[in-house]
Amino acid sequence: MGRRELPVDYTVRARGELAAALRQLRAQSGLTYDELAARTGLSAATLKRASSGRTVPSWTTLTAACGGEPRGGIVELWRSARAADRGRLKGLRRPPAPELITTAGQLSEALEYFYEKAGAPSLRQLQARAGGAHLMPVSSAARIVARQALPASRQQCVAFLTALDVVPGVVRRLADTYDRVTANPADSWRGLSDLEVGRVLAAGASDTTDHRLGAALRLADLRHIPGASRRAEEVLRQLAAESMRVGRDGPRESHSRAA
């Protein structure tokens, strides 16, 4: 007879609730950890750890522990456990109504909020849920969640939010906000702090030329940031060269670096 399983660790309540739900699922299946391991290809130790309450399992491990794609209450428990474990969601303000968002900084914070609320899925997972690399390159997803850039287009904004299971009506309203905020990029970037704008330039080439222009214009006057004006001038020269090329060759879709 196998060793008796240790009690669930409820030190972090959300983790404990997820672990208890996973144990209940396994008990209902009638499978032992060894049998579940044989079916999933994961080790029994990994599956036991997922049901311990001491850690939050990865999505891959969660899927194996559930015997298939997690659904319903398990997904919500995992997201809550991830949010509690990461501790970042509690430091973010709940976004106002999309119609009240007026700057790129506010929109960027709202996107981060929804990402953390969804359990901060891995960038590869986010890419897959968003529809693939053509809609959401990993490099683009990384900059969005780090608040270094907004999505490159309305379509990418919709793909990002849809991948996080945001309610369709809210997705549409936030996409409308995206259109409004990016209509005048130089004005929209004024909502960012100096540090946030600095991060945009530090990230190098962005998916959105207009956003880089707005950030560069603002940084041109931030004399107290070492090298800011010089970097802004470099970006502006690059933008001018790109504009001339587009004028000669016609518009051409830009591609992010390979992830």
PDB file of N, CA and C in Angstrom, residues 172-239:
ATOM      1  N   ARG A 172     -13.885  44.617 -27.373  1.00  0.00           N
ATOM      2  CA  ARG A 172     -14.255  45.592 -28.413  1.00  0.00           C
ATOM      3  C   ARG A 172     -14.065  47.015 -27.917  1.00  0.00           C
ATOM      4  N   ARG A 173     -14.482  47.296 -26.695  1.00  0.00           N
ATOM      5  CA  ARG A 173     -14.356  48.652 -26.151  1.00  0.00           C
ATOM      6  C   ARG A 173     -12.894  49.049 -25.972  1.00  0.00           C
ATOM      7  N   LEU A 174     -12.065  48.093 -25.542  1.00  0.00           N
ATOM      8  CA  LEU A 174     -10.639  48.390 -25.389  1.00  0.00           C
ATOM      9  C   LEU A 174      -9.961  48.560 -26.744  1.00  0.00           C
ATOM     10  N   ALA A 175     -10.435  47.829 -27.748  1.00  0.00           N
ATOM     11  CA  ALA A 175      -9.897  48.006 -29.102  1.00  0.00           C
ATOM     12  C   ALA A 175     -10.239  49.402 -29.624  1.00  0.00           C
ATOM     13  N   ASP A 176     -11.454  49.869 -29.314  1.00  0.00           N
ATOM     14  CA  ASP A 176     -11.832  51.234 -29.697  1.00  0.00           C
ATOM     15  C   ASP A 176     -10.936  52.243 -28.969  1.00  0.00           C
ATOM     16  N   THR A 177     -10.634  51.945 -27.702  1.00  0.00           N
ATOM     17  CA  THR A 177      -9.741  52.810 -26.930  1.00  0.00           C
ATOM     18  C   THR A 177      -8.354  52.829 -27.551  1.00  0.00           C
ATOM     19  N   TYR A 178      -7.892  51.653 -27.988  1.00  0.00           N
ATOM     20  CA  TYR A 178      -6.592  51.563 -28.650  1.00  0.00           C
ATOM     21  C   TYR A 178      -6.554  52.483 -29.870  1.00  0.00           C
ATOM     22  N   ASP A 179      -7.599  52.439 -30.692  1.00  0.00           N
ATOM     23  CA  ASP A 179      -7.654  53.298 -31.876  1.00  0.00           C
ATOM     24  C   ASP A 179      -7.584  54.768 -31.491  1.00  0.00           C
ATOM     25  N   ARG A 180      -8.306  55.118 -30.445  1.00  0.00           N
ATOM     26  CA  ARG A 180      -8.362  56.523 -30.024  1.00  0.00           C
ATOM     27  C   ARG A 180      -7.017  56.982 -29.457  1.00  0.00           C
ATOM     28  N   VAL A 181      -6.416  56.140 -28.600  1.00  0.00           N
ATOM     29  CA  VAL A 181      -5.158  56.507 -27.946  1.00  0.00           C
ATOM     30  C   VAL A 181      -4.012  56.617 -28.952  1.00  0.00           C
ATOM     31  N   THR A 182      -3.990  55.731 -29.927  1.00  0.00           N
ATOM     32  CA  THR A 182      -2.885  55.718 -30.885  1.00  0.00           C
ATOM     33  C   THR A 182      -3.090  56.660 -32.055  1.00  0.00           C
ATOM     34  N   ALA A 183      -4.242  57.321 -32.106  1.00  0.00           N
ATOM     35  CA  ALA A 183      -4.503  58.257 -33.205  1.00  0.00           C
ATOM     36  C   ALA A 183      -3.537  59.427 -33.155  1.00  0.00           C
ATOM     37  N   ASN A 184      -3.106  59.815 -31.937  1.00  0.00           N
ATOM     38  CA  ASN A 184      -2.133  60.896 -31.769  1.00  0.00           C
ATOM     39  C   ASN A 184      -1.060  60.396 -30.827  1.00  0.00           C
ATOM     40  N   PRO A 185      -0.092  59.625 -31.328  1.00  0.00           N
ATOM     41  CA  PRO A 185       0.872  58.950 -30.477  1.00  0.00           C
ATOM     42  C   PRO A 185       1.708  59.877 -29.616  1.00  0.00           C
ATOM     43  N   ALA A 186       2.083  61.051 -30.121  1.00  0.00           N
ATOM     44  CA  ALA A 186       2.908  61.943 -29.311  1.00  0.00           C
ATOM     45  C   ALA A 186       2.169  62.374 -28.062  1.00  0.00           C
ATOM     46  N   ASP A 187       0.847  62.648 -28.203  1.00  0.00           N
ATOM     47  CA  ASP A 187       0.052  63.022 -27.037  1.00  0.00           C
ATOM     48  C   ASP A 187      -0.158  61.830 -26.115  1.00  0.00           C
ATOM     49  N   SER A 188      -0.420  60.659 -26.694  1.00  0.00           N
ATOM     50  CA  SER A 188      -0.765  59.506 -25.872  1.00  0.00           C
ATOM     51  C   SER A 188       0.381  59.072 -24.977  1.00  0.00           C
ATOM     52  N   TRP A 189       1.629  59.226 -25.438  1.00  0.00           N
ATOM     53  CA  TRP A 189       2.753  58.784 -24.611  1.00  0.00           C
ATOM     54  C   TRP A 189       3.037  59.711 -23.443  1.00  0.00           C
ATOM     55  N   ARG A 190       2.375  60.870 -23.395  1.00  0.00           N
ATOM     56  CA  ARG A 190       2.578  61.764 -22.257  1.00  0.00           C
ATOM     57  C   ARG A 190       2.068  61.164 -20.963  1.00  0.00           C
ATOM     58  N   GLY A 191       1.236  60.117 -21.056  1.00  0.00           N
ATOM     59  CA  GLY A 191       0.732  59.473 -19.845  1.00  0.00           C
ATOM     60  C   GLY A 191       1.730  58.546 -19.198  1.00  0.00           C
ATOM     61  N   LEU A 192       2.844  58.287 -19.873  1.00  0.00           N
ATOM     62  CA  LEU A 192       3.850  57.389 -19.320  1.00  0.00           C
ATOM     63  C   LEU A 192       4.806  58.158 -18.422  1.00  0.00           C
ATOM     64  N   SER A 193       5.337  57.473 -17.408  1.00  0.00           N
ATOM     65  CA  SER A 193       6.368  58.069 -16.574  1.00  0.00           C
ATOM     66  C   SER A 193       7.672  58.130 -17.363  1.00  0.00           C
ATOM     67  N   ASP A 194       8.627  58.911 -16.876  1.00  0.00           N
ATOM     68  CA  ASP A 194       9.925  58.981 -17.540  1.00  0.00           C
ATOM     69  C   ASP A 194      10.563  57.605 -17.640  1.00  0.00           C
ATOM     70  N   LEU A 195      10.431  56.819 -16.573  1.00  0.00           N
ATOM     71  CA  LEU A 195      11.024  55.484 -16.565  1.00  0.00           C
ATOM     72  C   LEU A 195      10.383  54.609 -17.624  1.00  0.00           C
ATOM     73  N   GLU A 196       9.050  54.671 -17.749  1.00  0.00           N
ATOM     74  CA  GLU A 196       8.350  53.843 -18.734  1.00  0.00           C
ATOM     75  C   GLU A 196       8.734  54.234 -20.149  1.00  0.00           C
ATOM     76  N   VAL A 197       8.840  55.532 -20.404  1.00  0.00           N
ATOM     77  CA  VAL A 197       9.245  55.975 -21.727  1.00  0.00           C
ATOM     78  C   VAL A 197      10.671  55.541 -22.008  1.00  0.00           C
ATOM     79  N   GLY A 198      11.522  55.623 -20.992  1.00  0.00           N
ATOM     80  CA  GLY A 198      12.894  55.155 -21.148  1.00  0.00           C
ATOM     81  C   GLY A 198      12.954  53.695 -21.528  1.00  0.00           C
ATOM     82  N   ARG A 199      12.064  52.902 -20.963  1.00  0.00           N
ATOM     83  CA  ARG A 199      12.042  51.471 -21.278  1.00  0.00           C
ATOM     84  C   ARG A 199      11.677  51.234 -22.739  1.00  0.00           C
ATOM     85  N   VAL A 200      10.787  52.078 -23.269  1.00  0.00           N
ATOM     86  CA  VAL A 200      10.398  51.926 -24.665  1.00  0.00           C
ATOM     87  C   VAL A 200      11.612  52.071 -25.568  1.00  0.00           C
ATOM     88  N   LEU A 201      12.393  53.115 -25.327  1.00  0.00           N
ATOM     89  CA  LEU A 201      13.575  53.316 -26.151  1.00  0.00           C
ATOM     90  C   LEU A 201      14.627  52.245 -25.891  1.00  0.00           C
ATOM     91  N   ALA A 202      14.753  51.828 -24.636  1.00  0.00           N
ATOM     92  CA  ALA A 202      15.740  50.805 -24.308  1.00  0.00           C
ATOM     93  C   ALA A 202      15.425  49.492 -24.992  1.00  0.00           C
ATOM     94  N   ALA A 203      14.130  49.268 -25.286  1.00  0.00           N
ATOM     95  CA  ALA A 203      13.733  48.020 -25.936  1.00  0.00           C
ATOM     96  C   ALA A 203      14.188  47.972 -27.387  1.00  0.00           C
ATOM     97  N   GLY A 204      14.655  49.114 -27.933  1.00  0.00           N
ATOM     98  CA  GLY A 204      15.125  49.120 -29.316  1.00  0.00           C
ATOM     99  C   GLY A 204      13.968  49.231 -30.276  1.00  0.00           C
ATOM    100  N   ALA A 205      14.066  48.525 -31.383  1.00  0.00           N
ATOM    101  CA  ALA A 205      13.038  48.606 -32.412  1.00  0.00           C
ATOM    102  C   ALA A 205      11.714  48.114 -31.869  1.00  0.00           C
ATOM    103  N   SER A 206      10.685  48.895 -32.082  1.00  0.00           N
ATOM    104  CA  SER A 206       9.354  48.537 -31.611  1.00  0.00           C
ATOM    105  C   SER A 206       8.515  48.047 -32.775  1.00  0.00           C
ATOM    106  N   ASP A 207       7.423  47.358 -32.453  1.00  0.00           N
ATOM    107  CA  ASP A 207       6.503  46.926 -33.495  1.00  0.00           C
ATOM    108  C   ASP A 207       5.701  48.100 -34.039  1.00  0.00           C
ATOM    109  N   THR A 208       5.692  49.203 -33.302  1.00  0.00           N
ATOM    110  CA  THR A 208       4.840  50.312 -33.706  1.00  0.00           C
ATOM    111  C   THR A 208       5.672  51.569 -33.885  1.00  0.00           C
ATOM    112  N   THR A 209       5.931  51.932 -35.115  1.00  0.00           N
ATOM    113  CA  THR A 209       6.749  53.095 -35.416  1.00  0.00           C
ATOM    114  C   THR A 209       6.188  54.357 -34.776  1.00  0.00           C
ATOM    115  N   ASP A 210       4.873  54.540 -34.829  1.00  0.00           N
ATOM    116  CA  ASP A 210       4.273  55.748 -34.274  1.00  0.00           C
ATOM    117  C   ASP A 210       4.557  55.876 -32.788  1.00  0.00           C
ATOM    118  N   HIS A 211       4.537  54.757 -32.076  1.00  0.00           N
ATOM    119  CA  HIS A 211       4.799  54.815 -30.635  1.00  0.00           C
ATOM    120  C   HIS A 211       6.248  55.206 -30.370  1.00  0.00           C
ATOM    121  N   ARG A 212       7.152  54.717 -31.187  1.00  0.00           N
ATOM    122  CA  ARG A 212       8.543  55.083 -31.021  1.00  0.00           C
ATOM    123  C   ARG A 212       8.719  56.573 -31.277  1.00  0.00           C
ATOM    124  N   LEU A 213       8.001  57.086 -32.256  1.00  0.00           N
ATOM    125  CA  LEU A 213       8.074  58.506 -32.551  1.00  0.00           C
ATOM    126  C   LEU A 213       7.596  59.327 -31.361  1.00  0.00           C
ATOM    127  N   GLY A 214       6.447  58.944 -30.793  1.00  0.00           N
ATOM    128  CA  GLY A 214       5.932  59.674 -29.642  1.00  0.00           C
ATOM    129  C   GLY A 214       6.901  59.652 -28.478  1.00  0.00           C
ATOM    130  N   ALA A 215       7.483  58.469 -28.211  1.00  0.00           N
ATOM    131  CA  ALA A 215       8.425  58.348 -27.105  1.00  0.00           C
ATOM    132  C   ALA A 215       9.674  59.169 -27.368  1.00  0.00           C
ATOM    133  N   ALA A 216      10.159  59.141 -28.613  1.00  0.00           N
ATOM    134  CA  ALA A 216      11.369  59.882 -28.950  1.00  0.00           C
ATOM    135  C   ALA A 216      11.152  61.383 -28.800  1.00  0.00           C
ATOM    136  N   LEU A 217       9.993  61.862 -29.265  1.00  0.00           N
ATOM    137  CA  LEU A 217       9.706  63.280 -29.146  1.00  0.00           C
ATOM    138  C   LEU A 217       9.690  63.727 -27.690  1.00  0.00           C
ATOM    139  N   ARG A 218       9.137  62.890 -26.824  1.00  0.00           N
ATOM    140  CA  ARG A 218       9.070  63.276 -25.418  1.00  0.00           C
ATOM    141  C   ARG A 218      10.433  63.203 -24.765  1.00  0.00           C
ATOM    142  N   LEU A 219      11.201  62.180 -25.111  1.00  0.00           N
ATOM    143  CA  LEU A 219      12.507  62.020 -24.487  1.00  0.00           C
ATOM    144  C   LEU A 219      13.492  63.093 -24.933  1.00  0.00           C
ATOM    145  N   ALA A 220      13.227  63.723 -26.054  1.00  0.00           N
ATOM    146  CA  ALA A 220      14.137  64.752 -26.540  1.00  0.00           C
ATOM    147  C   ALA A 220      14.311  65.874 -25.518  1.00  0.00           C
ATOM    148  N   ASP A 221      13.344  66.074 -24.641  1.00  0.00           N
ATOM    149  CA  ASP A 221      13.400  67.137 -23.648  1.00  0.00           C
ATOM    150  C   ASP A 221      13.704  66.638 -22.240  1.00  0.00           C
ATOM    151  N   LEU A 222      13.988  65.343 -22.100  1.00  0.00           N
ATOM    152  CA  LEU A 222      14.280  64.799 -20.772  1.00  0.00           C
ATOM    153  C   LEU A 222      15.787  64.842 -20.538  1.00  0.00           C
ATOM    154  N   ARG A 223      16.298  66.027 -20.280  1.00  0.00           N
ATOM    155  CA  ARG A 223      17.741  66.224 -20.189  1.00  0.00           C
ATOM    156  C   ARG A 223      18.357  65.488 -19.000  1.00  0.00           C
ATOM    157  N   HIS A 224      17.558  65.183 -17.980  1.00  0.00           N
ATOM    158  CA  HIS A 224      18.112  64.586 -16.774  1.00  0.00           C
ATOM    159  C   HIS A 224      18.346  63.093 -16.917  1.00  0.00           C
ATOM    160  N   ILE A 225      17.917  62.487 -18.028  1.00  0.00           N
ATOM    161  CA  ILE A 225      18.195  61.070 -18.258  1.00  0.00           C
ATOM    162  C   ILE A 225      19.435  60.979 -19.141  1.00  0.00           C
ATOM    163  N   PRO A 226      20.545  60.420 -18.625  1.00  0.00           N
ATOM    164  CA  PRO A 226      21.781  60.364 -19.402  1.00  0.00           C
ATOM    165  C   PRO A 226      21.568  59.706 -20.759  1.00  0.00           C
ATOM    166  N   GLY A 227      21.959  60.408 -21.816  1.00  0.00           N
ATOM    167  CA  GLY A 227      21.887  59.835 -23.158  1.00  0.00           C
ATOM    168  C   GLY A 227      20.507  59.853 -23.778  1.00  0.00           C
ATOM    169  N   ALA A 228      19.511  60.383 -23.071  1.00  0.00           N
ATOM    170  CA  ALA A 228      18.139  60.315 -23.588  1.00  0.00           C
ATOM    171  C   ALA A 228      17.986  61.089 -24.894  1.00  0.00           C
ATOM    172  N   SER A 229      18.514  62.331 -24.911  1.00  0.00           N
ATOM    173  CA  SER A 229      18.359  63.142 -26.112  1.00  0.00           C
ATOM    174  C   SER A 229      19.075  62.511 -27.296  1.00  0.00           C
ATOM    175  N   ARG A 230      20.275  61.996 -27.056  1.00  0.00           N
ATOM    176  CA  ARG A 230      21.016  61.365 -28.138  1.00  0.00           C
ATOM    177  C   ARG A 230      20.268  60.159 -28.682  1.00  0.00           C
ATOM    178  N   ARG A 231      19.718  59.335 -27.774  1.00  0.00           N
ATOM    179  CA  ARG A 231      18.979  58.147 -28.211  1.00  0.00           C
ATOM    180  C   ARG A 231      17.727  58.570 -28.971  1.00  0.00           C
ATOM    181  N   ALA A 232      17.064  59.612 -28.503  1.00  0.00           N
ATOM    182  CA  ALA A 232      15.862  60.094 -29.193  1.00  0.00           C
ATOM    183  C   ALA A 232      16.197  60.543 -30.601  1.00  0.00           C
ATOM    184  N   GLU A 233      17.308  61.248 -30.747  1.00  0.00           N
ATOM    185  CA  GLU A 233      17.699  61.705 -32.071  1.00  0.00           C
ATOM    186  C   GLU A 233      17.995  60.525 -32.999  1.00  0.00           C
ATOM    187  N   GLU A 234      18.618  59.476 -32.447  1.00  0.00           N
ATOM    188  CA  GLU A 234      18.903  58.285 -33.250  1.00  0.00           C
ATOM    189  C   GLU A 234      17.609  57.654 -33.762  1.00  0.00           C
ATOM    190  N   VAL A 235      16.617  57.556 -32.856  1.00  0.00           N
ATOM    191  CA  VAL A 235      15.340  56.963 -33.242  1.00  0.00           C
ATOM    192  C   VAL A 235      14.658  57.811 -34.305  1.00  0.00           C
ATOM    193  N   LEU A 236      14.702  59.142 -34.148  1.00  0.00           N
ATOM    194  CA  LEU A 236      14.069  60.027 -35.118  1.00  0.00           C
ATOM    195  C   LEU A 236      14.733  59.911 -36.481  1.00  0.00           C
ATOM    196  N   ARG A 237      16.064  59.796 -36.513  1.00  0.00           N
ATOM    197  CA  ARG A 237      16.762  59.623 -37.789  1.00  0.00           C
ATOM    198  C   ARG A 237      16.354  58.306 -38.451  1.00  0.00           C
ATOM    199  N   GLN A 238      16.234  57.267 -37.617  1.00  0.00           N
ATOM    200  CA  GLN A 238      15.832  55.962 -38.150  1.00  0.00           C
ATOM    201  C   GLN A 238      14.417  56.025 -38.715  1.00  0.00           C
ATOM    202  N   LEU A 239      13.543  56.732 -37.997  1.00  0.00           N
ATOM    203  CA  LEU A 239      12.161  56.872 -38.469  1.00  0.00           C
ATOM    204  C   LEU A 239      12.101  57.635 -39.788  1.00  0.00           C
TER     205      LEU A 239
END
